[in-house]
mmCIF file of C-alpha atoms in Angstrom:
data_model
loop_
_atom_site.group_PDB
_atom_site.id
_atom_site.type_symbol
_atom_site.label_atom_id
_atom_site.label_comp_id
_atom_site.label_asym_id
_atom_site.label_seq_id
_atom_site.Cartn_x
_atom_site.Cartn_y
_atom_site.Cartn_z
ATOM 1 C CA UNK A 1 9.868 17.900 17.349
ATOM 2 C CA UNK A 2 13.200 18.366 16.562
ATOM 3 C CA UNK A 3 15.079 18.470 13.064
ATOM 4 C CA UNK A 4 18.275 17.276 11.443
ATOM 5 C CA UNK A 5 19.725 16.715 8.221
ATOM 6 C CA UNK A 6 19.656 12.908 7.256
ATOM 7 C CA UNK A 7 23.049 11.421 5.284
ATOM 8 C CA UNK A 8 20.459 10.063 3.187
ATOM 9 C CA UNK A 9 17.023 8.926 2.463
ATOM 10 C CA UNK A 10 16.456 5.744 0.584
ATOM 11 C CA UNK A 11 17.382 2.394 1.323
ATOM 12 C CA UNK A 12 18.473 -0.112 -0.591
ATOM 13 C CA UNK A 13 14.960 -1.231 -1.273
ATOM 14 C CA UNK A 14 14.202 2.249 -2.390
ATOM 15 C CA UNK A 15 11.903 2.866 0.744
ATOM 16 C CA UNK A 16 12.187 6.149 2.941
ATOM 17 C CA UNK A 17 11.223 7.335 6.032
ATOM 18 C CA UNK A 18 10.747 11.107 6.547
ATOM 19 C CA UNK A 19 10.419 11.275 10.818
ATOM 20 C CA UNK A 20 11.626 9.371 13.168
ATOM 21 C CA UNK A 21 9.283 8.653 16.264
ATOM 22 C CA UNK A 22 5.321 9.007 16.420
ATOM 23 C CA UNK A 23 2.413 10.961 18.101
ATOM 24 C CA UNK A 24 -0.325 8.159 17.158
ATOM 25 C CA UNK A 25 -0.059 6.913 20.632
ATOM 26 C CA UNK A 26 -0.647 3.239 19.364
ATOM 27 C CA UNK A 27 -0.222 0.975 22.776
ATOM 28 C CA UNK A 28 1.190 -1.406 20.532
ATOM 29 C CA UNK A 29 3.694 0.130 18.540
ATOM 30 C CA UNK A 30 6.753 -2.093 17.606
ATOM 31 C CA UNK A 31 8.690 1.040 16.699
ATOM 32 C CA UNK A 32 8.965 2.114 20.146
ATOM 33 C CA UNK A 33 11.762 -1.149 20.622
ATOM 34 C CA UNK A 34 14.914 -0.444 22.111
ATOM 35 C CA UNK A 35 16.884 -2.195 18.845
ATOM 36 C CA UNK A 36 16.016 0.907 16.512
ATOM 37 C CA UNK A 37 17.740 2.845 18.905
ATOM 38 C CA UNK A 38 16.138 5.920 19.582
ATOM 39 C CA UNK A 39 18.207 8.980 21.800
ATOM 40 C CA UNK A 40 15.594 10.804 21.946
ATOM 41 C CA UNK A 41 11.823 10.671 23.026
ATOM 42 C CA UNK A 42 9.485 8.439 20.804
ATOM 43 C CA UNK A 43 7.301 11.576 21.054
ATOM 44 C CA UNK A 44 9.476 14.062 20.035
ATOM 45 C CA UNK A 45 9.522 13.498 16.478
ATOM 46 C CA UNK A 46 12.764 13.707 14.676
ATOM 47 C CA UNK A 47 12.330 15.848 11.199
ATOM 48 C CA UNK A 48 14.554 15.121 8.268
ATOM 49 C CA UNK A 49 14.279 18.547 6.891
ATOM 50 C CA UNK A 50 16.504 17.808 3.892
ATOM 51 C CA UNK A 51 14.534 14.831 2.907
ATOM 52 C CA UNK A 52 13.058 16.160 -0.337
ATOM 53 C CA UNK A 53 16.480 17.614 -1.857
ATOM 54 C CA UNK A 54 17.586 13.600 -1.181
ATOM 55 C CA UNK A 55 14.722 12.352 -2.575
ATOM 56 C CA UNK A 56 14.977 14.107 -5.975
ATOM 57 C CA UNK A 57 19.186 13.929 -5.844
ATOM 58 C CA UNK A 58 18.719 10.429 -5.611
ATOM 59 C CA UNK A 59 15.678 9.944 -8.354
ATOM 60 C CA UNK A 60 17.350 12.031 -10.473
ATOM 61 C CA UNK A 61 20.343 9.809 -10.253
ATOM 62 C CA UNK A 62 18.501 6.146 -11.133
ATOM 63 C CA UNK A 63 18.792 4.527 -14.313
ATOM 64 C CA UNK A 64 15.443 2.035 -13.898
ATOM 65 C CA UNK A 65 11.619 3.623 -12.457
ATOM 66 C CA UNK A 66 10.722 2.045 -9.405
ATOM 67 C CA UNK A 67 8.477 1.616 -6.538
ATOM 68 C CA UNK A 68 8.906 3.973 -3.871
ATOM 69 C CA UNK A 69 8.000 3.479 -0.423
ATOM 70 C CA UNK A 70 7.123 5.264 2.661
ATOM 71 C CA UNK A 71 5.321 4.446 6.217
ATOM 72 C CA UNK A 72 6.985 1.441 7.230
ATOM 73 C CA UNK A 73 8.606 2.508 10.142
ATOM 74 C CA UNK A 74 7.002 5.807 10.963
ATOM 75 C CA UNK A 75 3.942 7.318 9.632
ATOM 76 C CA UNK A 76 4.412 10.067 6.993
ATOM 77 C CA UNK A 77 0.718 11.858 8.056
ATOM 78 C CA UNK A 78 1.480 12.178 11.588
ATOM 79 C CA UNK A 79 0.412 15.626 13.170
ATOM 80 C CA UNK A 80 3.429 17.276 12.665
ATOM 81 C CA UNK A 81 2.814 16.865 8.895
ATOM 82 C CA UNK A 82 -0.132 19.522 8.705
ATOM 83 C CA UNK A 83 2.611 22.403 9.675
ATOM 84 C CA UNK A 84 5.793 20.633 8.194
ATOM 85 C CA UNK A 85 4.464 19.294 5.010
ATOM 86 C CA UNK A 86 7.607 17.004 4.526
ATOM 87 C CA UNK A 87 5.336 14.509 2.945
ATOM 88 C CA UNK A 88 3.664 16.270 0.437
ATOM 89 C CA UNK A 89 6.503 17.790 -0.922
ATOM 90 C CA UNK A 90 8.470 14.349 -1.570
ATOM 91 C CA UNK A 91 5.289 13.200 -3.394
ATOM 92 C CA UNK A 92 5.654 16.118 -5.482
ATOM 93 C CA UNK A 93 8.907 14.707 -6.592
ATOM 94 C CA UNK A 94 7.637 11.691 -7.326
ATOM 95 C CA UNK A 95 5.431 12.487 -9.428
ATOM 96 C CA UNK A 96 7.755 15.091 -11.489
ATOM 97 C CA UNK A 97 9.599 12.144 -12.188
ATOM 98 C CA UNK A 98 6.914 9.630 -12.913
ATOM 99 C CA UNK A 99 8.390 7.097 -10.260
ATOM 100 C CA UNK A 100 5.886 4.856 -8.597
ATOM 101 C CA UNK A 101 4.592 4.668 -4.906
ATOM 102 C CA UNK A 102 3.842 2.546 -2.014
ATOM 103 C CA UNK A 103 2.506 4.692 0.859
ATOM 104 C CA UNK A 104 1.509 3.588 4.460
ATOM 105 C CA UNK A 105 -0.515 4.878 6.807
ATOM 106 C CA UNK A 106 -3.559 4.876 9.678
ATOM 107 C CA UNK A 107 -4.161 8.780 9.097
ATOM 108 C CA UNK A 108 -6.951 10.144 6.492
ATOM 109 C CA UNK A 109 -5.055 13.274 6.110
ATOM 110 C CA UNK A 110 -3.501 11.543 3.401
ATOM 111 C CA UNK A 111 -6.290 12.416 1.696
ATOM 112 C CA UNK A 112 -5.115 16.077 1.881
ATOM 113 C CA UNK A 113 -2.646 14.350 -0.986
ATOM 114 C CA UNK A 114 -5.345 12.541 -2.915
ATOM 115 C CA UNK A 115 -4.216 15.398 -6.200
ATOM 116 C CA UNK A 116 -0.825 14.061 -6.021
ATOM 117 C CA UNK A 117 -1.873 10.321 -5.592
ATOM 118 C CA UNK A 118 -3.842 10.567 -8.618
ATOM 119 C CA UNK A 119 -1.488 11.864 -10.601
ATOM 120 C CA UNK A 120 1.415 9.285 -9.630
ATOM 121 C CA UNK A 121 -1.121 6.505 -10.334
ATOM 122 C CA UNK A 122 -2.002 8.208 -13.760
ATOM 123 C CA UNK A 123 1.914 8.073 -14.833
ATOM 124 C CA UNK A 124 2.928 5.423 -12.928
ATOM 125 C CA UNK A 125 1.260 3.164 -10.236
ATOM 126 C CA UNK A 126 0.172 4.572 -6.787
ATOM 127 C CA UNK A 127 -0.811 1.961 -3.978
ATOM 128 C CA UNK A 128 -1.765 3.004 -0.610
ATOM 129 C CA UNK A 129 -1.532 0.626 2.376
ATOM 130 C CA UNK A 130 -3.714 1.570 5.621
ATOM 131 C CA UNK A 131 -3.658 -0.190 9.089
ATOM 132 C CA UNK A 132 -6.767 -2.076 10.059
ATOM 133 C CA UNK A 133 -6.747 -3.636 13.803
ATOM 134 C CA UNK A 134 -9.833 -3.030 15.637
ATOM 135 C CA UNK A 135 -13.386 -2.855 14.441
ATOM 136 C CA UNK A 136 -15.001 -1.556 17.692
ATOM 137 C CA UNK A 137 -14.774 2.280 17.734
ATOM 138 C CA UNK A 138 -14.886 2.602 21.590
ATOM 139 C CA UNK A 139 -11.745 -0.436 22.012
ATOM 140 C CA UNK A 140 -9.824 1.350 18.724
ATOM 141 C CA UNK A 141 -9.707 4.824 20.267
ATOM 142 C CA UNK A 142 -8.255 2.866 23.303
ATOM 143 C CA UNK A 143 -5.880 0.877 21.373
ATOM 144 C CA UNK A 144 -5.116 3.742 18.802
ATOM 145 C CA UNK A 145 -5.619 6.745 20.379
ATOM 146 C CA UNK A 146 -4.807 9.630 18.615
ATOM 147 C CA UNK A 147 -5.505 8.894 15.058
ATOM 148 C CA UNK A 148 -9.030 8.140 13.414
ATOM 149 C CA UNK A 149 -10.777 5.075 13.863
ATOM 150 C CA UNK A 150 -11.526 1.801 11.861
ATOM 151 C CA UNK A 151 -14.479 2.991 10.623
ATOM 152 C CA UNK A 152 -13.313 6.641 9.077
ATOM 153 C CA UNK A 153 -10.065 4.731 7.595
ATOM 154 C CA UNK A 154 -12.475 2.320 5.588
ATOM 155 C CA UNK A 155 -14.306 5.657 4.569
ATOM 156 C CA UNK A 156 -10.228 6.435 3.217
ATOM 157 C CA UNK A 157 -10.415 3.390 1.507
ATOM 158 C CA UNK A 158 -13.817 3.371 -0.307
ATOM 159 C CA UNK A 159 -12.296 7.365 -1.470
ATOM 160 C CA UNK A 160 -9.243 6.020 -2.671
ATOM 161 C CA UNK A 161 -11.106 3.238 -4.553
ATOM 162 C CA UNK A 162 -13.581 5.825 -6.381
ATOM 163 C CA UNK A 163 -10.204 7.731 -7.723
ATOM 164 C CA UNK A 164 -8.961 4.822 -9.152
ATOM 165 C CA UNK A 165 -5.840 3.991 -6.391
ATOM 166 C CA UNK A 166 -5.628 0.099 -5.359
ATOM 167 C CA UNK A 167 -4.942 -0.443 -2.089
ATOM 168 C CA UNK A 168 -3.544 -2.962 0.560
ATOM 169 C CA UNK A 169 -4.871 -3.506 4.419
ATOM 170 C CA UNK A 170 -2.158 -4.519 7.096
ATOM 171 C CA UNK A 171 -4.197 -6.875 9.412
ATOM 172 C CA UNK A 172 -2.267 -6.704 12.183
ATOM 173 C CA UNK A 173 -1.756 -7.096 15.350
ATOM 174 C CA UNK A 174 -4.583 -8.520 16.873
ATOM 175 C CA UNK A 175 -3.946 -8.660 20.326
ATOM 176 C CA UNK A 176 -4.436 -11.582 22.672
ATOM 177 C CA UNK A 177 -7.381 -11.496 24.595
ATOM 178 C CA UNK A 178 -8.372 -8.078 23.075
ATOM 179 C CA UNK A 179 -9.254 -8.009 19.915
ATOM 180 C CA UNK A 180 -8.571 -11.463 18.816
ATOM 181 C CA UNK A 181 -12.744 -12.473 18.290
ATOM 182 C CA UNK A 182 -14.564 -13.604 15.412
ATOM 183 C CA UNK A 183 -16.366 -10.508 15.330
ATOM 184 C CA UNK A 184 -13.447 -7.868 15.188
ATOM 185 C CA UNK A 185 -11.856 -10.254 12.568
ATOM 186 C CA UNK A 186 -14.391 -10.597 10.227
ATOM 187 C CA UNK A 187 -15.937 -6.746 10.991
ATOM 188 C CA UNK A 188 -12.576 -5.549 9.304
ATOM 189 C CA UNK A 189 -12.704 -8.117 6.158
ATOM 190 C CA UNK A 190 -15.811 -7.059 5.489
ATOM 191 C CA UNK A 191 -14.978 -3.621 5.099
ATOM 192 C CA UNK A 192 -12.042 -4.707 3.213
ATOM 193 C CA UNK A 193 -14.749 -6.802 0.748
ATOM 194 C CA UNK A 194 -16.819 -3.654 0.719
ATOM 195 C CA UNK A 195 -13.968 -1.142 0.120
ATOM 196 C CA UNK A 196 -11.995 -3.803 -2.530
ATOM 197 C CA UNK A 197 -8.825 -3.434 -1.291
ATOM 198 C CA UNK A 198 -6.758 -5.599 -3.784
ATOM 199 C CA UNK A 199 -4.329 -7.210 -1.117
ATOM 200 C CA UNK A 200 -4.234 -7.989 2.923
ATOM 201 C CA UNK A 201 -1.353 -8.607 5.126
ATOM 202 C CA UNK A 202 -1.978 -10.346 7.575
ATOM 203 C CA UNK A 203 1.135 -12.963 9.510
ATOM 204 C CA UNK A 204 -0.652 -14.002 11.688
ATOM 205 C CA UNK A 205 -3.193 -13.288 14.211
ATOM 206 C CA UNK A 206 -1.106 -12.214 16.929
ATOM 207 C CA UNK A 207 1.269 -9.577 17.632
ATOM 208 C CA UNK A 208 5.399 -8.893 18.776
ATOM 209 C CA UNK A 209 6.572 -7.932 22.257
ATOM 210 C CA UNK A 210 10.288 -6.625 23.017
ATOM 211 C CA UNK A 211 12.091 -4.692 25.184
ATOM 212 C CA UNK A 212 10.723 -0.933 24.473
ATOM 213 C CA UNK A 213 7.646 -1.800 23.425
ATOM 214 C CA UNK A 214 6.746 -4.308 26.105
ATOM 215 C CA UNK A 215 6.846 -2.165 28.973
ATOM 216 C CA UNK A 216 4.729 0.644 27.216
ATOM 217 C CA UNK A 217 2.167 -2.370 26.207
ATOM 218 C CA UNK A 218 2.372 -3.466 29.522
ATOM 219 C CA UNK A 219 1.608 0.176 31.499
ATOM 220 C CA UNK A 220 -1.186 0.652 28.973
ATOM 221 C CA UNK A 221 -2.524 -2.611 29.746
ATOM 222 C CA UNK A 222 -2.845 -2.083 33.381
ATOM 223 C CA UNK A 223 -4.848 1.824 32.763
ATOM 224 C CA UNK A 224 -7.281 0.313 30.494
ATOM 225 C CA UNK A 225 -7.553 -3.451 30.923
ATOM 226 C CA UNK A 226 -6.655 -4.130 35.215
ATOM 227 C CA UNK A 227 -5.374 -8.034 35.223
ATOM 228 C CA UNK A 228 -4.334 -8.036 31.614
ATOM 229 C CA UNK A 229 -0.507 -7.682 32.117
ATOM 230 C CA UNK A 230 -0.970 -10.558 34.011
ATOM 231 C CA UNK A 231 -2.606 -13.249 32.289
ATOM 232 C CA UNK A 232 0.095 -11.410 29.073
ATOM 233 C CA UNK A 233 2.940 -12.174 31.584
ATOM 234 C CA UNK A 234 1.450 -16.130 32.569
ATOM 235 C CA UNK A 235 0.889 -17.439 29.418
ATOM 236 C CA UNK A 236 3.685 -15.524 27.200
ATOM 237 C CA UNK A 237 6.659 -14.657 29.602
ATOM 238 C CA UNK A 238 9.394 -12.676 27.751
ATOM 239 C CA UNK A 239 8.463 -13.692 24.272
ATOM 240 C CA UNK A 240 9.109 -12.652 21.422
ATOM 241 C CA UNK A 241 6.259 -13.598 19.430
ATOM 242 C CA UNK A 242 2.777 -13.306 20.980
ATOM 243 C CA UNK A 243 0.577 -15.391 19.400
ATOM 244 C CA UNK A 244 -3.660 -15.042 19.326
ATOM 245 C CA UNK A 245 -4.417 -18.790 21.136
ATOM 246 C CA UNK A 246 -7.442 -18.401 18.034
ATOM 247 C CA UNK A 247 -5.477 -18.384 15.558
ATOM 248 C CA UNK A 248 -6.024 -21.149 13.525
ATOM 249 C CA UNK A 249 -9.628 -20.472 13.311
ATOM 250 C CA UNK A 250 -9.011 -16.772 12.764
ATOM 251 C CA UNK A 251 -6.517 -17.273 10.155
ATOM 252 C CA UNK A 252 -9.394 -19.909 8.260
ATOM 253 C CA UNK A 253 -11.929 -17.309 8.444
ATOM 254 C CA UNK A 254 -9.257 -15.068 6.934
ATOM 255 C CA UNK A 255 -8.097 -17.633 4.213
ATOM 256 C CA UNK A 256 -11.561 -18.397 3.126
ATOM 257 C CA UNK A 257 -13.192 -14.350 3.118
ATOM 258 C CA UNK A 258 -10.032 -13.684 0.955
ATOM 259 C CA UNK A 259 -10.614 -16.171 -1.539
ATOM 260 C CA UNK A 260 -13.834 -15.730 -1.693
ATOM 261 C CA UNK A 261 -13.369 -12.029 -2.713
ATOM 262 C CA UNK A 262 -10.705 -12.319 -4.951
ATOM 263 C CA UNK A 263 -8.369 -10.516 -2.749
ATOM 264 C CA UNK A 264 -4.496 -11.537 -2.522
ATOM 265 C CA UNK A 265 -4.005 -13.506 1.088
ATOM 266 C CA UNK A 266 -0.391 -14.652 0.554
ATOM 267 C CA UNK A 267 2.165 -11.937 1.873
ATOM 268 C CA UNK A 268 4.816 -12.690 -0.295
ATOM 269 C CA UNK A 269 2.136 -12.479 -3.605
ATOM 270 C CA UNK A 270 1.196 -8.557 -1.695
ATOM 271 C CA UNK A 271 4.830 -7.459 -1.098
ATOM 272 C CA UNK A 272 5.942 -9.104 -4.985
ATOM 273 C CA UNK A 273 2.334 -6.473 -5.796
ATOM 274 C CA UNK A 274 3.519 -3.512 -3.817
ATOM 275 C CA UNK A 275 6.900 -3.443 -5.243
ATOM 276 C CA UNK A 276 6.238 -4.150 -8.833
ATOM 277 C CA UNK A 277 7.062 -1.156 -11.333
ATOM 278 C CA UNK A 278 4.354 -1.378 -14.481
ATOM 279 C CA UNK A 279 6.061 -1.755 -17.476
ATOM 280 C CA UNK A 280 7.632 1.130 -19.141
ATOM 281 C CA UNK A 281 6.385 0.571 -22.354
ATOM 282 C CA UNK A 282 2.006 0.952 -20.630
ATOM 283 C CA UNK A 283 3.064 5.003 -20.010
ATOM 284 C CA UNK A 284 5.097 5.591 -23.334
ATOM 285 C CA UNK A 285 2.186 4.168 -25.233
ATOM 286 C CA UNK A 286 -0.118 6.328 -23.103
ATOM 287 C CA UNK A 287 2.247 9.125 -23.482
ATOM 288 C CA UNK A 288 1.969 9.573 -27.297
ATOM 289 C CA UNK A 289 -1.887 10.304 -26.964
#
C-alpha cells in the first residue's frame, strides 16, 4: 500500500471513499476498469491518510445532517484496515457529530465497529449494505476469494439485526453460466428473509464487462472454469452488459420472495431509503430525555 493526501473526501452526494484499489480478489470486480483510471496496481492499495481531518473539516462545515456514505467504490474493511484503521476513525467523526451513515461492505470485520454503528444509529440512522452473490461456499471462495463467505456475511447480518441496525443486500452480479440457478438465487433470499434485511438491490441478474475488468474475468475464467471464456466470448462478444439468459425467471422469483417478505425490491425506493436523513426533530425530542 501506498499513501497520499486526498484534495478532498466527499462528493457531491456526500459519499467517500477512504482507499483506492482492493485485496478481496473478487474475479468480478468492476472497479478494476480502465475508466477509473488507476496508475498504480489494483493491489497496491492507495491510503488517503488525511481522510479523517477532511471528513470532520467538511462535517463541521454543513448547515443540514445527512447521510453519509462509504464502500461504493472500494471497500472500507479491506485488510489493510486492521493496521491502518482509516475506517474506524472517520466513523468516530460521524458519530461526534450525529451525522447519519450508509456503509458497504463483503467483510465481517466491520463488526470490529459494531460500538460505533450503534451509536450512529442511536443519534442518527446507521444502515449497513453487504454483498451477497454466491450461496455455495466452495464456488464463493472461488469467485470471492479472499474475504468471508455467503454464509458468515448472513451471520453479519442476523448480528447487525439483533443491535438494532437495518440493513440492505446488493444482489449482484450473478454471473452467466455460474451462479445464475434457481438454487443460488433463492439460497441468498432466503437468508435475506431469515436475516430481515429491510431492502435488496438487485438490477438485474447479470453482471458488467469492460476493458480492465474483462481480461481479469476472463484469465480467472480459464484457471477455474476451462471453456468458460469461450462460450462468455460466443454469446456476449465485447459487451457491455452481460446479461443472465435466466433472467426473467430469476428476476420473478426475486419479485415475488420480496413481496412476500415485506422487503423493498425497487432500487430507486432502496437508494431514496439509504439516503434519507430522519427528521431532526425524532433526536431533539429524544435528546431532552
Amino acid at each position: 500500500m501506498h499513501f497520499v493526501d486526498a484534495k478532498g473526501i466527499l462528493s457531491s452526494g456526500n459519499g467517500m471513499n477512504l482507499y483506492r484499489g482492493c485485496t478481496h480478489g473478487c474475479i468480478y470486480c468492476d472497479s478494476r476498469s480502465r475508466c477509473y483510471q488507476f496508475t498504480h496496481e489494483f493491489e497496491d492499495i492507495e491510503v488517503k491518510r488525511n481522510a479523517p481531518e477532511l471528513l470532520e473539516s467538511a462535517l463541521r462545515s454543513k448547515r443540514k445532517k445527512c447521510m453519509i456514505g462509504t464502500g461504493a467504490m472500494c471497500d472500507p474493511y479491506m485488510h489493510c484496515e486492521e493496521e491502518l484503521r482509516l475506517t474506524r476513525r472517520c466513523l468516530e467523526i460521524i458519530d461526534r457529530y450525529e451525522f447519519g451513515l450508509a456503509i458497504q461492505t463483503k467483510s465481517d470485520r466491520i463488526l470490529r465497529d459494531l460500538d460505533l454503528l450503534k451509536s450512529i444509529n442511536d443519534k442518527a440512522k446507521c444502515v449497513v449494505q453487504m454483498t451477497l452473490t454466491t450461496f455455495d461456499e466452495e464456488l464463493c471462495r472461488i469467485l470471492e476469494p479472499n474475504v468471508c463467505t455467503t454464509k458468515r456475511r448472513y451471520e453479519v447480518l442476523q448480528t447487525l439485526r439483533e443491535a438494532g441496525i437495518s440493513t440492505v443486500v446488493w444482489l449482484s452480479p450473478i454471473l452467466p453460466f455460474i451462479n445464475d440457478t434457481r438454487e443460488n438465487v433463492e439460497g441468498i433470499l432466503n437468508y435475506c428473509i431469515r436475516a430481515k434485511v429491510r431492502g435488496i438491490i438487485c438490477f438485474g441478474m447479470g453482471m458488467t464487462l469492460r476493458a480492465g475488468d474483462r481480461e481479469y474475468y476472463y484469465r480467472a475464467l480459464d484457471r477455474h472454469f476451462p471453456g468458460m471464456k469461450e462460450r462468455y466470448q460466443k454469446r456476449y462478444g465485447y459487451a457491455y452488459e452481460v446479461p443472465s439468459e435466466r433472467n426473467r425467471e430469476l428476476m420473478k422469483l426475486f419479485y415475488a420472495k420480496c413481496a412476500g417478505h415485506g422487503i423493498m425490491s425497487r432500487v430507486d425506493d432502496v437508494f431514496a431509503y439509504l439516503k434519507e436523513f430522519p427528521k431532526q426533530e425524532k433526536y431533539e425530542q429524544m435528546s431532552l430525555f
